[in-house]
XYZ file of N, CA, C and O in Angstrom:
820
model
N 82.454 140.061 92.864
C 81.173 140.690 93.090
C 80.313 139.837 93.994
O 80.657 138.710 94.309
N 79.172 140.385 94.404
C 78.292 139.683 95.314
C 76.847 139.910 94.925
O 76.558 140.627 93.987
N 75.937 139.305 95.674
C 74.525 139.377 95.323
C 73.668 139.690 96.533
O 74.129 139.714 97.664
N 72.370 139.879 96.274
C 71.318 140.063 97.265
C 71.392 141.426 97.937
O 72.459 141.979 98.146
N 70.239 141.963 98.266
C 70.162 143.301 98.847
C 70.407 143.255 100.353
O 69.555 143.576 101.162
N 71.576 142.848 100.714
C 71.997 142.810 102.104
C 73.430 143.316 102.165
O 73.986 143.750 101.173
N 74.040 143.212 103.343
C 75.458 143.564 103.425
C 76.248 142.625 102.538
O 76.036 141.418 102.549
N 77.182 143.153 101.775
C 77.950 142.340 100.840
C 79.428 142.454 101.151
O 79.860 143.373 101.805
N 80.175 141.559 100.583
C 81.605 141.552 100.858
C 82.378 141.290 99.578
O 81.966 140.511 98.740
N 83.498 141.966 99.451
C 84.463 141.660 98.404
C 85.664 141.035 99.084
O 86.039 141.422 100.183
N 86.278 140.075 98.427
C 87.362 139.351 99.067
C 88.639 139.466 98.242
O 88.609 139.450 97.021
N 89.748 139.558 98.951
C 91.058 139.500 98.324
C 91.706 138.218 98.820
O 91.889 138.027 100.023
N 92.037 137.298 97.910
C 92.585 136.010 98.326
C 93.788 135.675 97.466
O 93.897 136.115 96.322
N 94.708 134.891 98.026
C 95.806 134.417 97.191
C 95.292 133.268 96.329
O 94.262 132.664 96.608
N 96.016 132.964 95.238
C 95.519 131.969 94.301
C 95.731 130.539 94.765
O 95.342 129.610 94.087
N 96.355 130.361 95.934
C 96.422 129.012 96.482
C 95.089 128.652 97.128
O 94.852 127.498 97.457
N 94.223 129.642 97.276
C 92.911 129.396 97.815
C 92.890 129.150 99.307
O 91.908 128.651 99.846
N 93.929 129.517 100.004
C 94.014 129.177 101.422
C 93.180 130.103 102.301
O 92.465 129.645 103.182
N 93.307 131.412 102.079
C 92.650 132.329 103.009
C 92.117 133.542 102.263
O 92.606 133.917 101.203
N 91.079 134.147 102.844
C 90.697 135.477 102.404
C 91.485 136.460 103.253
O 91.675 136.267 104.450
N 91.947 137.538 102.648
C 92.819 138.458 103.362
C 92.121 139.754 103.761
O 92.491 140.351 104.757
N 91.164 140.182 102.989
C 90.472 141.421 103.301
C 88.995 141.248 102.962
O 88.633 140.522 102.054
N 88.162 141.946 103.691
C 86.750 141.974 103.355
C 86.213 143.363 103.635
O 86.785 144.120 104.423
N 85.126 143.711 102.954
C 84.508 145.002 103.180
C 83.005 144.848 103.085
O 82.505 143.999 102.354
N 82.307 145.656 103.833
C 80.854 145.605 103.862
C 80.296 146.646 102.903
O 80.664 147.818 102.967
N 79.420 146.226 102.007
C 78.756 147.146 101.091
C 77.451 147.589 101.739
O 76.777 146.808 102.406
N 77.102 148.837 101.568
C 75.936 149.428 102.205
C 74.692 148.579 101.990
O 74.408 148.127 100.882
N 73.935 148.371 103.068
C 72.684 147.628 102.979
C 71.760 148.273 101.954
O 71.591 149.491 101.921
N 71.159 147.463 101.125
C 70.288 147.957 100.071
C 70.965 148.047 98.721
O 70.288 148.139 97.699
N 72.303 148.027 98.694
C 73.030 148.023 97.428
C 73.182 146.585 96.950
O 73.527 145.695 97.724
N 72.930 146.354 95.693
C 73.094 145.048 95.074
C 74.387 145.121 94.274
O 74.420 145.652 93.165
N 75.471 144.635 94.849
C 76.792 144.760 94.236
C 76.968 143.732 93.131
O 76.554 142.582 93.274
N 77.597 144.149 92.030
C 77.764 143.262 90.877
C 79.217 143.235 90.412
O 80.114 143.109 91.225
N 79.450 143.374 89.087
C 80.775 143.197 88.505
C 81.828 144.105 89.118
O 81.549 145.249 89.509
N 83.052 143.600 89.174
C 84.142 144.320 89.838
C 85.414 144.182 89.006
O 85.637 143.146 88.366
N 86.230 145.256 88.955
C 87.449 145.223 88.142
C 88.483 146.169 88.719
O 88.146 147.236 89.259
N 89.750 145.798 88.566
C 90.863 146.670 88.930
C 91.187 147.555 87.734
O 91.408 147.063 86.629
N 91.222 148.878 87.970
C 91.464 149.822 86.880
C 92.232 151.017 87.418
O 91.763 151.718 88.327
N 93.427 151.257 86.857
C 94.257 152.391 87.279
C 94.447 152.439 88.789
O 94.290 153.488 89.425
N 94.759 151.286 89.339
C 95.043 151.151 90.768
C 93.845 151.504 91.653
O 94.001 151.893 92.811
N 92.652 151.365 91.096
C 91.425 151.487 91.876
C 90.571 150.250 91.598
O 90.589 149.707 90.502
N 89.819 149.844 92.597
C 88.911 148.721 92.452
C 87.513 149.282 92.262
O 86.969 149.935 93.156
N 86.932 149.054 91.072
C 85.627 149.604 90.734
C 84.584 148.498 90.745
O 84.852 147.380 90.275
N 83.414 148.806 91.253
C 82.339 147.823 91.313
C 81.020 148.453 90.879
O 80.668 149.564 91.295
N 80.281 147.718 90.033
C 78.968 148.164 89.598
C 77.912 147.812 90.641
O 78.091 146.899 91.445
N 76.807 148.541 90.606
C 75.619 148.142 91.352
C 74.533 147.772 90.349
O 74.492 148.293 89.230
N 73.662 146.864 90.768
C 72.674 146.277 89.858
C 71.615 147.296 89.428
O 71.389 147.507 88.233
N 70.968 147.941 90.390
C 69.881 148.853 90.069
C 70.121 150.282 90.540
O 69.350 151.176 90.190
N 71.156 150.512 91.351
C 71.362 151.837 91.933
C 72.050 152.820 91.000
O 72.177 154.002 91.322
N 72.544 152.344 89.850
C 73.233 153.194 88.876
C 74.414 153.921 89.493
O 74.659 155.104 89.234
N 75.160 153.183 90.336
C 76.350 153.735 90.968
C 77.568 152.874 90.657
O 77.451 151.658 90.521
N 78.731 153.528 90.587
C 80.011 152.840 90.552
C 80.673 153.076 91.913
O 80.908 154.220 92.302
N 80.955 151.995 92.627
C 81.623 152.081 93.917
C 83.120 151.925 93.689
O 83.548 151.034 92.949
N 83.922 152.794 94.307
C 85.368 152.795 94.102
C 86.054 152.507 95.434
O 85.816 153.205 96.423
N 86.925 151.482 95.438
C 87.597 151.056 96.656
C 89.110 151.211 96.516
O 89.662 151.116 95.415
N 89.761 151.398 97.657
C 91.208 151.232 97.719
C 91.496 149.740 97.528
O 90.946 148.906 98.238
N 92.343 149.367 96.550
C 92.532 147.944 96.250
C 93.274 147.169 97.331
O 93.219 145.934 97.343
N 93.965 147.851 98.198
C 94.728 147.163 99.239
C 93.920 146.960 100.520
O 93.888 145.869 101.078
N 93.248 148.013 100.958
C 92.492 147.929 102.206
C 91.013 147.643 101.982
O 90.284 147.332 102.921
N 90.546 147.790 100.729
C 89.140 147.618 100.366
C 88.226 148.630 101.048
O 87.045 148.361 101.258
N 88.763 149.790 101.388
C 87.941 150.869 101.918
C 87.225 151.559 100.762
O 87.822 151.819 99.706
N 85.943 151.857 100.955
C 85.203 152.618 99.962
C 85.686 154.063 99.984
O 85.628 154.729 101.015
N 86.164 154.559 98.838
C 86.724 155.916 98.798
C 85.890 156.870 97.947
O 85.949 158.082 98.142
N 85.119 156.345 97.002
C 84.324 157.206 96.129
C 83.079 156.444 95.686
O 83.029 155.210 95.718
N 82.086 157.207 95.247
C 80.891 156.647 94.630
C 80.452 157.593 93.530
O 80.370 158.799 93.756
N 80.211 157.069 92.329
C 79.863 157.903 91.184
C 78.622 157.357 90.499
O 78.393 156.148 90.474
N 77.843 158.259 89.907
C 76.699 157.845 89.101
C 77.181 157.282 87.765
O 78.252 157.653 87.270
N 76.393 156.383 87.190
C 76.686 155.921 85.836
C 76.674 157.116 84.892
O 75.939 158.090 85.112
N 77.447 157.058 83.816
C 77.418 158.163 82.846
C 76.075 158.240 82.136
O 75.300 157.282 82.130
N 75.787 159.375 81.558
C 74.575 159.540 80.770
C 74.526 158.482 79.672
O 75.515 158.252 78.975
N 73.395 157.815 79.545
C 73.288 156.742 78.570
C 73.822 155.422 79.066
O 73.932 154.464 78.303
N 74.160 155.362 80.362
C 74.660 154.122 80.940
C 73.589 153.053 80.994
O 72.412 153.309 80.721
N 73.958 151.839 81.361
C 73.018 150.723 81.319
C 71.919 150.865 82.371
O 72.115 151.485 83.419
N 70.763 150.266 82.076
C 69.695 150.254 83.056
C 70.029 149.386 84.248
O 69.570 149.640 85.366
N 70.825 148.361 84.001
C 71.277 147.459 85.058
C 72.774 147.240 84.921
O 73.298 147.158 83.806
N 73.460 147.155 86.060
C 74.888 146.861 86.044
C 75.118 145.373 86.252
O 74.649 144.810 87.241
N 75.844 144.738 85.337
C 76.130 143.306 85.450
C 77.636 143.080 85.534
O 78.198 143.043 86.587
N 78.300 142.928 84.375
C 79.722 142.633 84.366
C 80.565 143.875 84.129
O 80.125 144.841 83.495
N 81.809 143.839 84.637
C 82.731 144.960 84.480
C 84.142 144.413 84.311
O 84.565 143.517 85.050
N 84.879 144.958 83.331
C 86.280 144.593 83.157
C 87.039 145.785 82.581
O 86.437 146.784 82.183
N 88.361 145.675 82.550
C 89.219 146.789 82.147
C 90.358 146.280 81.279
O 90.869 145.182 81.491
N 90.767 147.107 80.302
C 91.980 146.818 79.539
C 93.099 147.775 79.943
O 94.063 147.957 79.202
N 92.936 148.428 81.094
C 93.859 149.416 81.652
C 93.763 150.769 80.957
O 94.447 151.715 81.349
N 92.926 150.858 79.938
C 92.670 152.134 79.281
C 91.195 152.500 79.390
O 90.844 153.620 79.745
N 90.338 151.523 79.054
C 88.892 151.732 79.088
C 88.242 150.654 79.946
O 88.829 149.604 80.216
N 87.000 150.944 80.336
C 86.175 149.989 81.064
C 85.130 149.417 80.125
O 84.623 150.116 79.231
N 84.794 148.145 80.313
C 83.775 147.473 79.522
C 82.677 147.011 80.479
O 82.957 146.379 81.502
N 81.427 147.310 80.122
C 80.301 147.113 81.034
C 79.205 146.328 80.326
O 78.831 146.648 79.184
N 78.661 145.313 81.003
C 77.546 144.551 80.438
C 76.286 144.775 81.261
O 76.342 145.142 82.446
N 75.129 144.524 80.616
C 73.841 144.712 81.296
C 72.910 143.511 81.128
O 71.702 143.627 81.340
N 73.463 142.362 80.749
C 72.651 141.165 80.561
C 72.147 140.981 79.144
O 71.523 139.971 78.829
N 72.406 141.957 78.269
C 72.065 141.826 76.852
C 73.339 141.471 76.081
O 74.337 141.059 76.665
N 73.328 141.669 74.766
C 74.545 141.437 73.982
C 75.366 142.713 73.810
O 76.379 142.722 73.120
N 74.943 143.800 74.458
C 75.672 145.064 74.351
C 76.768 145.149 75.409
O 76.566 144.781 76.571
N 77.923 145.647 74.989
C 79.011 145.974 75.909
C 79.314 147.461 75.748
O 79.701 147.909 74.670
N 79.093 148.225 76.813
C 79.414 149.647 76.776
C 80.878 149.858 77.124
O 81.466 149.093 77.885
N 81.452 150.911 76.573
C 82.829 151.287 76.872
C 82.830 152.646 77.554
O 82.211 153.599 77.059
N 83.504 152.706 78.722
C 83.601 153.938 79.500
C 85.057 154.347 79.626
O 85.956 153.506 79.651
N 85.267 155.641 79.766
C 86.608 156.162 80.034
C 86.932 156.004 81.516
O 86.061 155.675 82.337
N 88.180 156.287 81.876
C 88.574 156.256 83.280
C 87.813 157.290 84.103
O 87.650 157.128 85.323
N 87.315 158.342 83.433
C 86.538 159.376 84.109
C 85.050 159.027 84.115
O 84.208 159.862 84.454
N 84.724 157.780 83.716
C 83.343 157.283 83.678
C 82.488 158.071 82.700
O 81.332 158.414 82.973
N 83.073 158.342 81.536
C 82.330 158.955 80.442
C 82.071 157.907 79.368
O 82.894 157.032 79.116
N 80.909 158.011 78.740
C 80.525 157.050 77.712
C 81.407 157.226 76.468
O 81.530 158.326 75.923
N 82.037 156.132 76.026
C 82.901 156.176 74.846
C 82.246 155.535 73.626
O 82.670 155.763 72.499
N 81.251 154.717 73.845
C 80.622 153.990 72.749
C 80.202 152.619 73.225
O 80.179 152.325 74.423
N 79.868 151.761 72.277
C 79.450 150.417 72.637
C 79.697 149.480 71.463
O 79.912 149.907 70.327
N 79.695 148.208 71.767
C 79.746 147.181 70.730
C 78.738 146.108 71.097
O 78.272 146.014 72.242
N 78.374 145.295 70.110
C 77.393 144.243 70.323
C 78.020 142.898 69.990
O 78.604 142.728 68.907
N 77.916 141.987 70.926
C 78.473 140.650 70.709
C 77.581 139.878 69.745
O 76.377 139.724 69.979
N 78.196 139.408 68.667
C 77.462 138.693 67.616
C 78.246 137.455 67.219
O 79.457 137.527 66.972
N 77.558 136.334 67.151
C 78.148 135.107 66.623
C 78.002 135.148 65.109
O 76.884 135.101 64.591
N 79.098 135.260 64.343
C 78.969 135.394 62.883
C 78.345 134.178 62.212
O 77.810 134.296 61.108
N 78.375 133.032 62.869
C 77.751 131.840 62.306
C 76.272 131.739 62.652
O 75.520 131.026 61.995
N 75.861 132.486 63.696
C 74.456 132.503 64.097
C 74.078 133.936 64.466
O 73.808 134.233 65.623
N 74.078 134.820 63.474
C 73.923 136.253 63.771
C 72.584 136.621 64.400
O 72.482 137.680 65.026
N 71.569 135.792 64.242
C 70.262 136.124 64.813
C 70.134 135.679 66.270
O 69.146 136.006 66.933
N 71.113 134.934 66.771
C 71.067 134.456 68.153
C 71.431 135.584 69.109
O 72.481 136.213 68.966
N 70.544 135.842 70.063
C 70.820 136.879 71.058
C 71.694 136.304 72.160
O 71.298 135.372 72.861
N 72.900 136.827 72.279
C 73.808 136.403 73.340
C 73.597 137.301 74.554
O 73.698 138.526 74.456
N 73.295 136.702 75.689
C 73.088 137.469 76.917
C 74.349 137.347 77.763
O 74.639 136.291 78.321
N 75.102 138.441 77.829
C 76.403 138.435 78.488
C 76.255 138.779 79.963
O 75.556 139.717 80.332
N 76.972 138.026 80.784
C 76.924 138.248 82.224
C 78.256 138.869 82.669
O 78.573 139.990 82.309
N 79.064 138.158 83.413
C 80.339 138.705 83.875
C 81.338 138.782 82.723
O 81.258 137.997 81.761
N 82.297 139.714 82.820
C 83.265 139.958 81.757
C 84.683 139.901 82.309
O 84.929 140.270 83.455
N 85.622 139.475 81.441
C 87.039 139.514 81.787
C 87.847 139.794 80.528
O 87.791 139.024 79.564
N 88.592 140.896 80.527
C 89.424 141.237 79.379
C 90.761 140.528 79.472
O 91.352 140.422 80.544
N 91.244 140.009 78.348
C 92.606 139.490 78.265
C 93.266 140.110 77.046
O 92.646 140.281 76.004
N 94.538 140.466 77.200
C 95.190 141.283 76.178
C 96.260 140.557 75.371
O 96.700 141.048 74.351
N 96.733 139.422 75.847
C 97.820 138.755 75.154
C 99.178 139.241 75.585
O 100.191 138.727 75.129
N 99.234 140.250 76.485
C 100.521 140.723 77.001
C 101.019 139.762 78.070
O 100.270 139.336 78.934
N 102.286 139.434 78.024
C 102.830 138.524 79.023
C 102.321 137.110 78.811
O 101.998 136.697 77.708
N 102.219 136.361 79.877
C 101.740 134.986 79.822
C 100.223 135.007 79.862
O 99.621 135.209 80.890
N 99.581 134.822 78.726
C 98.129 134.889 78.658
C 97.526 133.555 78.217
O 96.424 133.519 77.678
N 98.209 132.464 78.431
C 97.635 131.185 78.076
C 97.605 130.965 76.569
O 98.241 131.663 75.789
N 96.794 130.006 76.130
C 96.747 129.639 74.719
C 96.203 130.750 73.828
O 96.494 130.800 72.645
N 95.380 131.652 74.378
C 94.805 132.705 73.550
C 95.860 133.642 72.995
O 95.646 134.279 71.976
N 97.001 133.767 73.636
C 98.016 134.721 73.197
C 98.572 134.376 71.826
O 99.137 135.215 71.151
N 98.396 133.153 71.388
C 98.959 132.746 70.102
C 98.188 133.311 68.915
O 98.738 133.532 67.860
N 96.878 133.523 69.109
C 96.085 133.965 67.965
C 95.182 135.146 68.269
O 94.586 135.700 67.362
N 95.052 135.536 69.542
C 94.166 136.632 69.908
C 94.906 137.577 70.846
O 95.673 137.153 71.689
N 94.662 138.866 70.698
C 95.367 139.818 71.554
C 94.446 140.805 72.242
O 94.909 141.618 73.022
N 93.155 140.757 71.972
C 92.251 141.748 72.561
C 90.862 141.139 72.673
O 89.986 141.404 71.862
N 90.669 140.329 73.709
C 89.421 139.585 73.862
C 88.728 139.938 75.158
O 89.364 140.275 76.161
N 87.412 139.828 75.135
C 86.603 139.866 76.344
C 85.985 138.486 76.510
O 85.264 138.013 75.624
N 86.307 137.842 77.616
C 85.717 136.548 77.927
C 84.460 136.810 78.738
O 84.491 137.534 79.746
N 83.332 136.243 78.312
C 82.049 136.537 78.944
C 81.316 135.258 79.314
O 81.263 134.308 78.524
N 80.757 135.262 80.526
C 79.773 134.238 80.856
C 78.537 134.456 80.007
O 78.158 135.605 79.732
N 77.895 133.381 79.604
C 76.599 133.480 78.952
C 75.528 133.174 79.986
O 75.597 132.165 80.692
N 74.543 134.041 80.080
C 73.524 133.936 81.122
C 72.864 132.565 81.117
O 72.447 132.064 80.057
N 72.807 131.964 82.296
C 72.169 130.677 82.554
C 72.882 129.490 81.912
O 72.330 128.405 81.802
N 74.141 129.685 81.500
C 74.919 128.564 80.979
C 75.744 127.954 82.104
O 76.343 128.672 82.914
N 75.788 126.619 82.145
C 76.557 125.955 83.197
C 77.953 125.570 82.736
O 78.763 125.122 83.538
N 78.271 125.744 81.445
C 79.580 125.267 81.007
C 80.101 125.945 79.750
O 80.908 125.379 79.023
N 79.692 127.158 79.490
C 80.116 127.811 78.248
C 80.468 129.278 78.484
O 79.731 130.016 79.136
N 81.633 129.675 77.956
C 82.060 131.070 77.925
C 82.217 131.498 76.470
O 82.552 130.676 75.606
N 82.001 132.771 76.188
C 82.200 133.304 74.843
C 83.436 134.200 74.836
O 83.639 134.998 75.749
N 84.271 134.056 73.813
C 85.435 134.906 73.616
C 85.080 135.940 72.548
O 84.940 135.601 71.372
N 84.922 137.198 72.971
C 84.413 138.266 72.108
C 85.553 139.215 71.749
O 86.284 139.679 72.628
N 85.701 139.499 70.451
C 86.697 140.478 70.026
C 86.313 141.848 70.589
O 85.192 142.332 70.360
N 87.231 142.482 71.321
C 86.917 143.723 72.022
C 86.803 144.928 71.093
O 86.413 146.004 71.546
N 87.130 144.766 69.826
C 86.981 145.868 68.875
C 85.768 145.692 67.984
O 85.023 146.647 67.752
N 85.540 144.478 67.484
C 84.445 144.252 66.542
C 83.180 143.725 67.192
O 82.090 143.876 66.641
N 83.301 143.082 68.345
C 82.156 142.427 68.977
C 81.889 141.027 68.465
O 81.010 140.334 68.982
N 82.644 140.570 67.464
C 82.421 139.228 66.926
C 82.906 138.169 67.909
O 83.965 138.306 68.523
N 82.119 137.116 68.036
C 82.523 135.989 68.875
C 83.573 135.189 68.120
O 83.316 134.665 67.029
N 84.782 135.132 68.663
C 85.882 134.425 68.022
C 85.880 132.939 68.355
O 86.357 132.112 67.580
N 85.365 132.605 69.529
C 85.387 131.204 69.965
C 84.474 131.045 71.164
O 84.086 132.034 71.813
N 84.144 129.793 71.450
C 83.461 129.444 72.695
C 84.385 128.533 73.490
O 85.094 127.694 72.923
N 84.379 128.721 74.777
C 85.089 127.820 75.681
C 84.022 126.946 76.321
O 83.205 127.424 77.116
N 84.001 125.688 75.954
C 82.941 124.784 76.410
C 83.554 123.702 77.284
O 84.485 123.005 76.866
N 83.053 123.568 78.474
C 83.512 122.531 79.388
C 82.707 121.260 79.144
O 81.500 121.321 78.881
N 83.351 120.093 79.211
C 82.660 118.851 78.833
C 81.510 118.497 79.760
O 80.552 117.845 79.348
N 81.586 118.891 81.011
C 80.549 118.562 81.974
C 80.290 119.776 82.856
O 81.070 120.725 82.891
N 79.186 119.736 83.570
C 78.911 120.784 84.543
C 80.058 120.859 85.537
O 80.618 119.845 85.953
N 80.418 122.084 85.934
C 81.521 122.261 86.868
C 81.123 121.946 88.301
O 81.977 121.801 89.164
N 79.829 121.863 88.545
C 79.345 121.582 89.897
C 78.327 120.436 89.864
O 77.155 120.614 90.181
N 78.759 119.241 89.478
C 77.807 118.137 89.285
C 77.112 117.704 90.568
O 76.030 117.098 90.507
N 77.705 117.990 91.721
C 77.117 117.547 92.982
C 76.189 118.577 93.609
O 75.623 118.335 94.678
N 76.046 119.728 92.966
C 75.152 120.748 93.495
C 73.707 120.325 93.267
O 73.276 120.175 92.124
N 72.921 120.118 94.332
C 71.546 119.647 94.143
C 70.626 120.691 93.534
O 69.590 120.349 92.961
N 70.985 121.974 93.651
C 70.151 123.041 93.100
C 70.575 123.320 91.666
O 71.479 124.108 91.409
N 69.932 122.658 90.715
C 70.336 122.770 89.312
C 70.087 124.170 88.755
O 70.751 124.599 87.815
N 69.118 124.890 89.340
C 68.834 126.240 88.859
C 70.031 127.154 89.095
O 70.333 128.045 88.303
N 70.737 126.938 90.210
C 71.887 127.768 90.549
C 73.202 127.140 90.114
O 74.268 127.695 90.385
N 73.154 126.024 89.433
C 74.360 125.306 89.008
C 74.843 125.875 87.673
O 74.875 125.187 86.653
N 75.200 127.169 87.684
C 75.562 127.865 86.455
C 76.791 128.732 86.702
O 77.109 129.090 87.829
N 77.478 129.083 85.614
C 78.598 130.018 85.702
C 78.078 131.412 86.022
O 77.081 131.858 85.453
N 78.769 132.112 86.924
C 78.309 133.446 87.285
C 79.447 134.448 87.454
O 79.196 135.635 87.600
N 80.685 134.001 87.437
C 81.806 134.918 87.565
C 83.026 134.361 86.856
O 83.247 133.152 86.839
N 83.811 135.248 86.248
C 85.020 134.815 85.553
C 86.122 135.837 85.812
O 85.897 137.047 85.765
N 87.309 135.332 86.136
C 88.498 136.171 86.290
C 89.664 135.452 85.619
O 89.564 134.270 85.270
N 90.759 136.165 85.430
C 91.898 135.610 84.707
C 93.182 136.021 85.386
O 93.351 137.192 85.763
N 94.083 135.065 85.575
C 95.394 135.329 86.157
C 96.426 135.362 85.036
O 96.793 134.311 84.503
N 96.921 136.551 84.647
C 97.858 136.626 83.516
C 99.201 135.968 83.786
O 99.915 135.627 82.855
N 99.547 135.789 85.053
C 100.827 135.166 85.369
C 100.821 133.676 85.070
O 101.841 133.103 84.681
N 99.691 133.030 85.265
C 99.609 131.584 85.066
C 98.811 131.192 83.832
O 98.884 130.053 83.381
N 98.018 132.141 83.285
C 97.147 131.815 82.176
C 95.914 131.040 82.592
O 95.245 130.447 81.750
N 95.582 131.061 83.883
C 94.443 130.308 84.387
C 93.207 131.193 84.504
O 93.282 132.357 84.912
N 92.040 130.626 84.147
C 90.769 131.264 84.410
C 90.276 130.815 85.788
O 90.444 129.662 86.171
N 89.664 131.731 86.500
C 89.065 131.458 87.787
C 87.557 131.640 87.641
O 87.096 132.712 87.254
N 86.797 130.595 87.915
C 85.360 130.591 87.655
C 84.581 130.406 88.936
O 84.989 129.658 89.829
N 83.436 131.090 89.019
C 82.535 130.881 90.146
C 81.141 130.581 89.629
O 80.796 130.925 88.495
N 80.341 129.953 90.481
C 78.938 129.713 90.182
C 78.072 130.632 91.013
O 78.540 131.580 91.629
N 76.776 130.329 91.041
C 75.834 131.133 91.836
C 76.087 130.904 93.317
O 76.292 129.784 93.750
């Protein structure tokens, strides 16, 4: 995903980090946010426009644009898929569930059972299922949503995708960007997962 109300770009890159292979320009005035591959389509939320942008995953051409479903979030933040349903965040502790046809299926609320009164503000989302090589989580968890916590520089929450309970936190010992002079922007802002290697891919502001 990308930020700011200007032309935006989505990138397709190999995991060696050598090159970007494709880019696309998002319409000026659109604030592009969370992005996910779902049923061989690349779907992207917009922050305030209440639109889902749909791209061809290979060429990154925009092929469709749809309104959020009735009852959809006021703001689009994170988006992920379990290949059946879509999970959408809006910066609160609520995660909405949408069908492939972009119909509202319900919602769950992320809650820390040890600190139930703490409001968790979820940013970007990444679903992991435990199918195939899914890293250490595959041993004890099979249906998790990994979420950035808003304004955190080193913490992710692992949320059960059925109950909403926080099963664990992934805490990094130090800031991931210690040399960044802008401490306000020195925070986690994007999370992705490579099921082939079990590696998380993290971005900052």
